[in-house]
Amino acid sequence: MKTTVEKRQINVGDLNICYLTAGNGNDDDPPLVLLHGDGESALDWSWVLPILGATHRVYAPDFPGAGDSSKPDVVYSPEFYTQFAGDFLNALGLRRAVLVGNSLGGQVALRFALSYPEAVAALVLVSSSGLGQLVNPFLSQLTLLWYGEAAIAWSKTPLGAKQRAWSRAVLLFAHLNRVPAVWLAEQERMAKMPGFLEATLSSLRTQLNVLGQYKILLDSLPQLQMPTLVIWGTRDRVLPKEQAENAVKRLQKGQLALIPGSGHLPQVEHPELFATALAEFLSKVAY
């Protein structure tokens, strides 16, 4: 059974935030809050939102600086996004939720869970950043002085926006025939938005340098008390699946779900497998 997905807006502090929502859920079950990655938007969750909404109330915001949300002139650090996550929950009146984060969104969900464990019923880390140093050089080289700025200038042009979208598709998907046309269109659309690419570069530079990730939270994982699922594509070209395996070993209540033949966005590339893995995990969580 699938449900309708709605697009809404809400004021979070002085920011106008767009978000997708679906489902009603059981009053006894906490809602799911889905957090996307760098250079992405809430659209990434569109393929699983109708499925998840059949059993849960689900919310997926465009982060500040992304999608159709406000794009303030700030430093887009993991700490900034973590504060936003808390403010977003408060704005919706959610005292407790299941946090599901992909890539940067995973790191944000993890940081929030470490700081406010009472507000996180369960945690799902999907190809999460912050779990190891290694990262694809395609991203880390953007942190070089002037290189990132030159990439932004080119990507704002019509041809550059198309090239950026396809370059990201090659990086993020294991199979190009599974790249949705609407995902490519969203990448092109956002590249031309004032402030979007600047926010993405700011975010990358607060997490990466030319050697890789430098904000690593692996040693903090044993602190987590809530059930935690780590989902990873076996063919992730951004972050190696060994980071998922190392993370699960440190979790007190951790489970690992590897999505075969998937890249960095399993919720887009293999939504049915992703939704099934998440549903199986949630069915065993005692809230």
PDB file of C-alpha atoms in Angstrom:
ATOM      1  CA  MET A   1       0.000   0.000   0.000  1.00  0.00           C
ATOM      2  CA  LYS A   2       1.324   3.427  -0.941  1.00  0.00           C
ATOM      3  CA  THR A   3       0.287   6.861   0.261  1.00  0.00           C
ATOM      4  CA  THR A   4       0.243  10.376  -1.142  1.00  0.00           C
ATOM      5  CA  VAL A   5       3.290  12.603  -0.692  1.00  0.00           C
ATOM      6  CA  GLU A   6       2.681  16.286   0.072  1.00  0.00           C
ATOM      7  CA  LYS A   7       5.066  19.218  -0.242  1.00  0.00           C
ATOM      8  CA  ARG A   8       4.798  21.797   2.538  1.00  0.00           C
ATOM      9  CA  GLN A   9       6.600  24.779   4.035  1.00  0.00           C
ATOM     10  CA  ILE A  10       7.364  25.716   7.614  1.00  0.00           C
ATOM     11  CA  ASN A  11       9.284  28.511   9.330  1.00  0.00           C
ATOM     12  CA  VAL A  12      12.233  27.201  11.321  1.00  0.00           C
ATOM     13  CA  GLY A  13      13.641  30.190  13.141  1.00  0.00           C
ATOM     14  CA  ASP A  14      14.049  32.816  10.442  1.00  0.00           C
ATOM     15  CA  LEU A  15      14.362  30.241   7.651  1.00  0.00           C
ATOM     16  CA  ASN A  16      11.643  29.114   5.265  1.00  0.00           C
ATOM     17  CA  ILE A  17      12.001  25.341   5.023  1.00  0.00           C
ATOM     18  CA  CYS A  18      10.349  23.123   2.423  1.00  0.00           C
ATOM     19  CA  TYR A  19       9.663  19.515   3.286  1.00  0.00           C
ATOM     20  CA  LEU A  20       7.916  16.435   1.979  1.00  0.00           C
ATOM     21  CA  THR A  21       5.552  14.469   4.173  1.00  0.00           C
ATOM     22  CA  ALA A  22       3.467  11.327   3.855  1.00  0.00           C
ATOM     23  CA  GLY A  23       1.374   8.978   5.939  1.00  0.00           C
ATOM     24  CA  ASN A  24      -0.392   9.142   9.269  1.00  0.00           C
ATOM     25  CA  GLY A  25       1.121   6.242  11.147  1.00  0.00           C
ATOM     26  CA  ASN A  26       0.263   4.782  14.515  1.00  0.00           C
ATOM     27  CA  ASP A  27      -0.022   7.214  17.416  1.00  0.00           C
ATOM     28  CA  ASP A  28       2.205   4.910  19.470  1.00  0.00           C
ATOM     29  CA  ASP A  29       5.020   4.941  16.915  1.00  0.00           C
ATOM     30  CA  PRO A  30       7.389   7.896  16.529  1.00  0.00           C
ATOM     31  CA  PRO A  31       7.533   9.496  13.065  1.00  0.00           C
ATOM     32  CA  LEU A  32      10.404   9.036  10.640  1.00  0.00           C
ATOM     33  CA  VAL A  33      12.531  12.078   9.778  1.00  0.00           C
ATOM     34  CA  LEU A  34      14.644  11.629   6.633  1.00  0.00           C
ATOM     35  CA  LEU A  35      17.768  13.760   6.121  1.00  0.00           C
ATOM     36  CA  HIS A  36      19.482  14.004   2.720  1.00  0.00           C
ATOM     37  CA  GLY A  37      23.134  14.421   1.785  1.00  0.00           C
ATOM     38  CA  ASP A  38      25.438  17.119   0.411  1.00  0.00           C
ATOM     39  CA  GLY A  39      24.415  18.518  -2.957  1.00  0.00           C
ATOM     40  CA  GLU A  40      21.065  16.754  -2.744  1.00  0.00           C
ATOM     41  CA  SER A  41      17.503  17.562  -1.643  1.00  0.00           C
ATOM     42  CA  ALA A  42      14.464  15.915  -0.098  1.00  0.00           C
ATOM     43  CA  LEU A  43      13.654  14.617  -3.582  1.00  0.00           C
ATOM     44  CA  ASP A  44      16.088  11.768  -2.833  1.00  0.00           C
ATOM     45  CA  TRP A  45      13.462  10.268  -0.535  1.00  0.00           C
ATOM     46  CA  SER A  46      10.606  10.494  -3.058  1.00  0.00           C
ATOM     47  CA  TRP A  47      10.967   6.864  -4.123  1.00  0.00           C
ATOM     48  CA  VAL A  48      10.543   5.489  -0.584  1.00  0.00           C
ATOM     49  CA  LEU A  49       8.249   8.095   0.985  1.00  0.00           C
ATOM     50  CA  PRO A  50       5.012   6.540  -0.360  1.00  0.00           C
ATOM     51  CA  ILE A  51       6.088   3.110   0.881  1.00  0.00           C
ATOM     52  CA  LEU A  52       7.202   4.271   4.326  1.00  0.00           C
ATOM     53  CA  GLY A  53       4.123   6.463   4.631  1.00  0.00           C
ATOM     54  CA  ALA A  54       1.899   3.384   4.535  1.00  0.00           C
ATOM     55  CA  THR A  55       2.976   2.534   8.094  1.00  0.00           C
ATOM     56  CA  HIS A  56       4.516   5.717   9.535  1.00  0.00           C
ATOM     57  CA  ARG A  57       4.210   9.468   9.524  1.00  0.00           C
ATOM     58  CA  VAL A  58       7.257  10.606   7.537  1.00  0.00           C
ATOM     59  CA  TYR A  59       8.968  13.987   7.109  1.00  0.00           C
ATOM     60  CA  ALA A  60      11.822  14.823   4.715  1.00  0.00           C
ATOM     61  CA  PRO A  61      13.118  18.416   4.765  1.00  0.00           C
ATOM     62  CA  ASP A  62      15.229  20.238   2.237  1.00  0.00           C
ATOM     63  CA  PHE A  63      18.196  21.272   4.362  1.00  0.00           C
ATOM     64  CA  PRO A  64      18.925  25.012   4.531  1.00  0.00           C
ATOM     65  CA  GLY A  65      21.003  25.774   1.444  1.00  0.00           C
ATOM     66  CA  ALA A  66      19.360  22.987  -0.566  1.00  0.00           C
ATOM     67  CA  GLY A  67      16.233  22.368  -2.615  1.00  0.00           C
ATOM     68  CA  ASP A  68      13.579  25.022  -2.148  1.00  0.00           C
ATOM     69  CA  SER A  69      14.559  25.963   1.412  1.00  0.00           C
ATOM     70  CA  SER A  70      16.183  29.274   2.376  1.00  0.00           C
ATOM     71  CA  LYS A  71      19.868  29.628   1.555  1.00  0.00           C
ATOM     72  CA  PRO A  72      21.382  31.953   4.156  1.00  0.00           C
ATOM     73  CA  ASP A  73      24.972  33.199   3.973  1.00  0.00           C
ATOM     74  CA  VAL A  74      26.400  31.029   6.777  1.00  0.00           C
ATOM     75  CA  VAL A  75      29.018  28.365   7.341  1.00  0.00           C
ATOM     76  CA  TYR A  76      27.270  25.101   6.493  1.00  0.00           C
ATOM     77  CA  SER A  77      28.978  22.890   9.049  1.00  0.00           C
ATOM     78  CA  PRO A  78      27.723  19.587  10.490  1.00  0.00           C
ATOM     79  CA  GLU A  79      27.137  21.498  13.709  1.00  0.00           C
ATOM     80  CA  PHE A  80      24.908  24.008  11.873  1.00  0.00           C
ATOM     81  CA  TYR A  81      22.861  21.204  10.328  1.00  0.00           C
ATOM     82  CA  THR A  82      22.578  19.406  13.662  1.00  0.00           C
ATOM     83  CA  GLN A  83      21.154  22.536  15.260  1.00  0.00           C
ATOM     84  CA  PHE A  84      18.738  22.809  12.337  1.00  0.00           C
ATOM     85  CA  ALA A  85      17.608  19.201  12.817  1.00  0.00           C
ATOM     86  CA  GLY A  86      16.634  19.968  16.394  1.00  0.00           C
ATOM     87  CA  ASP A  87      14.894  23.192  15.399  1.00  0.00           C
ATOM     88  CA  PHE A  88      12.995  21.377  12.634  1.00  0.00           C
ATOM     89  CA  LEU A  89      11.717  18.734  15.063  1.00  0.00           C
ATOM     90  CA  ASN A  90      10.665  21.457  17.478  1.00  0.00           C
ATOM     91  CA  ALA A  91       8.887  23.429  14.759  1.00  0.00           C
ATOM     92  CA  LEU A  92       6.851  20.333  13.904  1.00  0.00           C
ATOM     93  CA  GLY A  93       6.182  19.592  17.559  1.00  0.00           C
ATOM     94  CA  LEU A  94       8.013  16.253  17.433  1.00  0.00           C
ATOM     95  CA  ARG A  95       9.456  15.281  20.804  1.00  0.00           C
ATOM     96  CA  ARG A  96      10.816  11.926  19.614  1.00  0.00           C
ATOM     97  CA  ALA A  97      11.534  10.511  16.168  1.00  0.00           C
ATOM     98  CA  VAL A  98      13.351   7.853  14.189  1.00  0.00           C
ATOM     99  CA  LEU A  99      16.159   9.656  12.362  1.00  0.00           C
ATOM    100  CA  VAL A 100      17.190   8.318   8.950  1.00  0.00           C
ATOM    101  CA  GLY A 101      20.147  10.107   7.370  1.00  0.00           C
ATOM    102  CA  ASN A 102      21.989   9.613   4.085  1.00  0.00           C
ATOM    103  CA  SER A 103      25.622  10.718   3.693  1.00  0.00           C
ATOM    104  CA  LEU A 104      25.842  14.164   5.363  1.00  0.00           C
ATOM    105  CA  GLY A 105      22.330  13.542   6.684  1.00  0.00           C
ATOM    106  CA  GLY A 106      23.640  10.420   8.398  1.00  0.00           C
ATOM    107  CA  GLN A 107      26.358  12.361  10.154  1.00  0.00           C
ATOM    108  CA  VAL A 108      23.816  14.973  11.222  1.00  0.00           C
ATOM    109  CA  ALA A 109      21.464  12.282  12.546  1.00  0.00           C
ATOM    110  CA  LEU A 110      24.354  10.660  14.408  1.00  0.00           C
ATOM    111  CA  ARG A 111      25.477  13.950  15.954  1.00  0.00           C
ATOM    112  CA  PHE A 112      21.923  14.710  17.044  1.00  0.00           C
ATOM    113  CA  ALA A 113      21.520  11.221  18.548  1.00  0.00           C
ATOM    114  CA  LEU A 114      24.741  11.630  20.527  1.00  0.00           C
ATOM    115  CA  SER A 115      23.668  15.034  21.857  1.00  0.00           C
ATOM    116  CA  TYR A 116      19.945  14.354  22.397  1.00  0.00           C
ATOM    117  CA  PRO A 117      19.516  10.583  22.810  1.00  0.00           C
ATOM    118  CA  GLU A 118      16.145  10.994  24.516  1.00  0.00           C
ATOM    119  CA  ALA A 119      14.725  12.485  21.298  1.00  0.00           C
ATOM    120  CA  VAL A 120      15.866   9.623  19.035  1.00  0.00           C
ATOM    121  CA  ALA A 121      13.841   6.407  19.218  1.00  0.00           C
ATOM    122  CA  ALA A 122      16.024   4.679  16.638  1.00  0.00           C
ATOM    123  CA  LEU A 123      18.794   5.707  14.257  1.00  0.00           C
ATOM    124  CA  VAL A 124      19.393   4.716  10.633  1.00  0.00           C
ATOM    125  CA  LEU A 125      22.704   5.632   8.985  1.00  0.00           C
ATOM    126  CA  VAL A 126      22.598   5.339   5.190  1.00  0.00           C
ATOM    127  CA  SER A 127      26.021   5.564   3.544  1.00  0.00           C
ATOM    128  CA  SER A 128      26.823   8.016   6.325  1.00  0.00           C
ATOM    129  CA  SER A 129      29.739  10.407   6.323  1.00  0.00           C
ATOM    130  CA  GLY A 130      31.832  10.788   9.466  1.00  0.00           C
ATOM    131  CA  LEU A 131      32.643   7.078   9.871  1.00  0.00           C
ATOM    132  CA  GLY A 132      36.107   6.939   8.331  1.00  0.00           C
ATOM    133  CA  GLN A 133      38.748   9.016   6.583  1.00  0.00           C
ATOM    134  CA  LEU A 134      38.432   7.602   3.069  1.00  0.00           C
ATOM    135  CA  VAL A 135      36.239   9.472   0.586  1.00  0.00           C
ATOM    136  CA  ASN A 136      36.208   9.673  -3.202  1.00  0.00           C
ATOM    137  CA  PRO A 137      38.859  12.196  -4.409  1.00  0.00           C
ATOM    138  CA  PHE A 138      36.245  13.710  -6.742  1.00  0.00           C
ATOM    139  CA  LEU A 139      34.766  15.344  -3.624  1.00  0.00           C
ATOM    140  CA  SER A 140      37.889  15.965  -1.572  1.00  0.00           C
ATOM    141  CA  GLN A 141      39.611  17.843  -4.406  1.00  0.00           C
ATOM    142  CA  LEU A 142      36.809  20.436  -4.311  1.00  0.00           C
ATOM    143  CA  THR A 143      38.267  21.651  -1.006  1.00  0.00           C
ATOM    144  CA  LEU A 144      41.373  22.942  -2.812  1.00  0.00           C
ATOM    145  CA  LEU A 145      41.689  26.730  -2.876  1.00  0.00           C
ATOM    146  CA  TRP A 146      40.013  28.172  -6.005  1.00  0.00           C
ATOM    147  CA  TYR A 147      39.227  24.744  -7.476  1.00  0.00           C
ATOM    148  CA  GLY A 148      35.821  24.611  -5.828  1.00  0.00           C
ATOM    149  CA  GLU A 149      35.035  28.178  -6.864  1.00  0.00           C
ATOM    150  CA  ALA A 150      35.956  27.403 -10.475  1.00  0.00           C
ATOM    151  CA  ALA A 151      33.709  24.330 -10.381  1.00  0.00           C
ATOM    152  CA  ILE A 152      30.826  26.470  -9.091  1.00  0.00           C
ATOM    153  CA  ALA A 153      31.244  29.057 -11.842  1.00  0.00           C
ATOM    154  CA  TRP A 154      31.156  26.364 -14.540  1.00  0.00           C
ATOM    155  CA  SER A 155      28.280  24.429 -12.967  1.00  0.00           C
ATOM    156  CA  LYS A 156      26.040  27.493 -12.987  1.00  0.00           C
ATOM    157  CA  THR A 157      26.088  27.560 -16.802  1.00  0.00           C
ATOM    158  CA  PRO A 158      23.483  25.491 -18.696  1.00  0.00           C
ATOM    159  CA  LEU A 159      26.092  23.090 -20.080  1.00  0.00           C
ATOM    160  CA  GLY A 160      27.970  22.983 -16.793  1.00  0.00           C
ATOM    161  CA  ALA A 161      24.785  22.155 -14.877  1.00  0.00           C
ATOM    162  CA  LYS A 162      24.148  19.190 -17.183  1.00  0.00           C
ATOM    163  CA  GLN A 163      27.733  18.010 -16.891  1.00  0.00           C
ATOM    164  CA  ARG A 164      27.612  18.307 -13.090  1.00  0.00           C
ATOM    165  CA  ALA A 165      24.380  16.291 -12.925  1.00  0.00           C
ATOM    166  CA  TRP A 166      25.829  13.440 -14.997  1.00  0.00           C
ATOM    167  CA  SER A 167      29.166  13.528 -13.165  1.00  0.00           C
ATOM    168  CA  ARG A 168      27.292  13.149  -9.879  1.00  0.00           C
ATOM    169  CA  ALA A 169      25.220  10.338 -11.355  1.00  0.00           C
ATOM    170  CA  VAL A 170      28.411   8.436 -12.241  1.00  0.00           C
ATOM    171  CA  LEU A 171      29.707   9.018  -8.715  1.00  0.00           C
ATOM    172  CA  LEU A 172      26.534   8.254  -6.760  1.00  0.00           C
ATOM    173  CA  PHE A 173      24.909   5.418  -8.720  1.00  0.00           C
ATOM    174  CA  ALA A 174      26.268   1.946  -9.419  1.00  0.00           C
ATOM    175  CA  HIS A 175      24.213   1.645 -12.625  1.00  0.00           C
ATOM    176  CA  LEU A 176      23.455   4.623 -14.840  1.00  0.00           C
ATOM    177  CA  ASN A 177      20.325   2.948 -16.197  1.00  0.00           C
ATOM    178  CA  ARG A 178      18.856   3.308 -12.705  1.00  0.00           C
ATOM    179  CA  VAL A 179      19.317   7.098 -12.561  1.00  0.00           C
ATOM    180  CA  PRO A 180      15.818   8.639 -12.588  1.00  0.00           C
ATOM    181  CA  ALA A 181      15.292  11.442 -15.107  1.00  0.00           C
ATOM    182  CA  VAL A 182      13.613  13.526 -12.387  1.00  0.00           C
ATOM    183  CA  TRP A 183      16.736  13.194 -10.207  1.00  0.00           C
ATOM    184  CA  LEU A 184      18.939  14.511 -13.041  1.00  0.00           C
ATOM    185  CA  ALA A 185      16.492  17.368 -13.642  1.00  0.00           C
ATOM    186  CA  GLU A 186      16.597  18.288  -9.952  1.00  0.00           C
ATOM    187  CA  GLN A 187      20.390  18.362  -9.997  1.00  0.00           C
ATOM    188  CA  GLU A 188      20.348  20.715 -12.997  1.00  0.00           C
ATOM    189  CA  ARG A 189      17.666  22.914 -11.435  1.00  0.00           C
ATOM    190  CA  MET A 190      19.479  23.294  -8.133  1.00  0.00           C
ATOM    191  CA  ALA A 191      22.842  24.051  -9.767  1.00  0.00           C
ATOM    192  CA  LYS A 192      21.322  27.223 -11.218  1.00  0.00           C
ATOM    193  CA  MET A 193      19.837  28.348  -7.878  1.00  0.00           C
ATOM    194  CA  PRO A 194      21.612  31.269  -6.178  1.00  0.00           C
ATOM    195  CA  GLY A 195      23.399  30.039  -3.094  1.00  0.00           C
ATOM    196  CA  PHE A 196      22.976  26.277  -3.589  1.00  0.00           C
ATOM    197  CA  LEU A 197      26.421  25.386  -4.920  1.00  0.00           C
ATOM    198  CA  GLU A 198      28.041  27.816  -2.474  1.00  0.00           C
ATOM    199  CA  ALA A 199      26.264  26.077   0.424  1.00  0.00           C
ATOM    200  CA  THR A 200      27.322  22.660  -0.876  1.00  0.00           C
ATOM    201  CA  LEU A 201      30.969  23.718  -1.146  1.00  0.00           C
ATOM    202  CA  SER A 202      30.879  25.309   2.306  1.00  0.00           C
ATOM    203  CA  SER A 203      29.521  22.057   3.725  1.00  0.00           C
ATOM    204  CA  LEU A 204      32.154  19.916   2.009  1.00  0.00           C
ATOM    205  CA  ARG A 205      34.960  22.109   3.268  1.00  0.00           C
ATOM    206  CA  THR A 206      33.798  21.782   6.868  1.00  0.00           C
ATOM    207  CA  GLN A 207      34.050  17.981   6.592  1.00  0.00           C
ATOM    208  CA  LEU A 208      36.825  17.241   4.102  1.00  0.00           C
ATOM    209  CA  ASN A 209      40.327  18.207   3.114  1.00  0.00           C
ATOM    210  CA  VAL A 210      42.507  16.773   0.357  1.00  0.00           C
ATOM    211  CA  LEU A 211      43.360  13.800   2.588  1.00  0.00           C
ATOM    212  CA  GLY A 212      39.714  12.862   3.137  1.00  0.00           C
ATOM    213  CA  GLN A 213      37.236  13.205   6.001  1.00  0.00           C
ATOM    214  CA  TYR A 214      38.594  14.832   9.142  1.00  0.00           C
ATOM    215  CA  LYS A 215      35.459  14.926  11.317  1.00  0.00           C
ATOM    216  CA  ILE A 216      35.204  11.260  12.240  1.00  0.00           C
ATOM    217  CA  LEU A 217      32.773  10.036  14.900  1.00  0.00           C
ATOM    218  CA  LEU A 218      33.635   6.334  14.887  1.00  0.00           C
ATOM    219  CA  ASP A 219      34.898   6.304  18.480  1.00  0.00           C
ATOM    220  CA  SER A 220      31.644   7.862  19.703  1.00  0.00           C
ATOM    221  CA  LEU A 221      29.453   5.027  18.414  1.00  0.00           C
ATOM    222  CA  PRO A 222      29.657   2.890  21.587  1.00  0.00           C
ATOM    223  CA  GLN A 223      27.844   5.707  23.432  1.00  0.00           C
ATOM    224  CA  LEU A 224      24.647   5.094  21.469  1.00  0.00           C
ATOM    225  CA  GLN A 225      21.967   3.233  23.389  1.00  0.00           C
ATOM    226  CA  MET A 226      19.186   3.281  20.787  1.00  0.00           C
ATOM    227  CA  PRO A 227      18.726   0.596  18.103  1.00  0.00           C
ATOM    228  CA  THR A 228      20.804   1.583  15.076  1.00  0.00           C
ATOM    229  CA  LEU A 229      20.674   0.291  11.520  1.00  0.00           C
ATOM    230  CA  VAL A 230      23.535   0.913   9.093  1.00  0.00           C
ATOM    231  CA  ILE A 231      22.476   0.663   5.428  1.00  0.00           C
ATOM    232  CA  TRP A 232      25.100   0.733   2.670  1.00  0.00           C
ATOM    233  CA  GLY A 233      25.311  -0.007  -1.032  1.00  0.00           C
ATOM    234  CA  THR A 234      27.843  -2.699  -1.863  1.00  0.00           C
ATOM    235  CA  ARG A 235      29.072  -0.602  -4.799  1.00  0.00           C
ATOM    236  CA  ASP A 236      29.264   2.789  -3.065  1.00  0.00           C
ATOM    237  CA  ARG A 237      31.913   4.853  -4.879  1.00  0.00           C
ATOM    238  CA  VAL A 238      31.816   7.731  -2.384  1.00  0.00           C
ATOM    239  CA  LEU A 239      32.396   5.922   0.904  1.00  0.00           C
ATOM    240  CA  PRO A 240      33.602   2.288   1.006  1.00  0.00           C
ATOM    241  CA  LYS A 241      31.318  -0.315   2.599  1.00  0.00           C
ATOM    242  CA  GLU A 242      34.137  -1.236   4.998  1.00  0.00           C
ATOM    243  CA  GLN A 243      33.201   1.929   6.888  1.00  0.00           C
ATOM    244  CA  ALA A 244      29.756   0.444   7.488  1.00  0.00           C
ATOM    245  CA  GLU A 245      31.236  -2.839   8.718  1.00  0.00           C
ATOM    246  CA  ASN A 246      33.615  -1.024  11.083  1.00  0.00           C
ATOM    247  CA  ALA A 247      30.781   1.119  12.413  1.00  0.00           C
ATOM    248  CA  VAL A 248      28.477  -1.795  13.229  1.00  0.00           C
ATOM    249  CA  LYS A 249      31.217  -3.472  15.296  1.00  0.00           C
ATOM    250  CA  ARG A 250      31.216  -0.452  17.614  1.00  0.00           C
ATOM    251  CA  LEU A 251      27.458  -0.192  18.103  1.00  0.00           C
ATOM    252  CA  GLN A 252      25.794  -1.692  21.167  1.00  0.00           C
ATOM    253  CA  LYS A 253      22.532  -2.302  19.310  1.00  0.00           C
ATOM    254  CA  GLY A 254      23.694  -2.220  15.714  1.00  0.00           C
ATOM    255  CA  GLN A 255      22.544  -4.023  12.593  1.00  0.00           C
ATOM    256  CA  LEU A 256      23.956  -3.938   9.065  1.00  0.00           C
ATOM    257  CA  ALA A 257      21.983  -4.093   5.829  1.00  0.00           C
ATOM    258  CA  LEU A 258      24.013  -4.161   2.617  1.00  0.00           C
ATOM    259  CA  ILE A 259      22.065  -3.331  -0.555  1.00  0.00           C
ATOM    260  CA  PRO A 260      23.575  -5.430  -3.366  1.00  0.00           C
ATOM    261  CA  GLY A 261      24.475  -3.629  -6.574  1.00  0.00           C
ATOM    262  CA  SER A 262      23.697  -0.210  -5.129  1.00  0.00           C
ATOM    263  CA  GLY A 263      25.736   2.962  -4.952  1.00  0.00           C
ATOM    264  CA  HIS A 264      25.667   5.882  -2.520  1.00  0.00           C
ATOM    265  CA  LEU A 265      21.906   6.505  -2.821  1.00  0.00           C
ATOM    266  CA  PRO A 266      20.250   3.119  -2.194  1.00  0.00           C
ATOM    267  CA  GLN A 267      16.918   4.817  -1.428  1.00  0.00           C
ATOM    268  CA  VAL A 268      16.914   6.096  -5.028  1.00  0.00           C
ATOM    269  CA  GLU A 269      18.660   3.269  -6.858  1.00  0.00           C
ATOM    270  CA  HIS A 270      16.935   0.362  -5.088  1.00  0.00           C
ATOM    271  CA  PRO A 271      13.971   1.854  -3.191  1.00  0.00           C
ATOM    272  CA  GLU A 272      12.145  -1.455  -2.676  1.00  0.00           C
ATOM    273  CA  LEU A 273      15.196  -3.154  -1.148  1.00  0.00           C
ATOM    274  CA  PHE A 274      15.883  -0.083   0.956  1.00  0.00           C
ATOM    275  CA  ALA A 275      12.302   0.138   2.240  1.00  0.00           C
ATOM    276  CA  THR A 276      12.243  -3.578   3.020  1.00  0.00           C
ATOM    277  CA  ALA A 277      15.477  -3.393   5.043  1.00  0.00           C
ATOM    278  CA  LEU A 278      14.176  -0.379   6.953  1.00  0.00           C
ATOM    279  CA  ALA A 279      10.755  -1.959   7.577  1.00  0.00           C
ATOM    280  CA  GLU A 280      12.329  -5.164   8.916  1.00  0.00           C
ATOM    281  CA  PHE A 281      14.481  -3.140  11.299  1.00  0.00           C
ATOM    282  CA  LEU A 282      11.595  -0.972  12.514  1.00  0.00           C
ATOM    283  CA  SER A 283       9.341  -3.987  13.062  1.00  0.00           C
ATOM    284  CA  LYS A 284      11.749  -5.222  15.738  1.00  0.00           C
ATOM    285  CA  VAL A 285      12.247  -1.886  17.515  1.00  0.00           C
ATOM    286  CA  ALA A 286      10.511  -1.609  20.894  1.00  0.00           C
ATOM    287  CA  TYR A 287       9.609   2.063  21.235  1.00  0.00           C
TER     288      TYR A 287
END
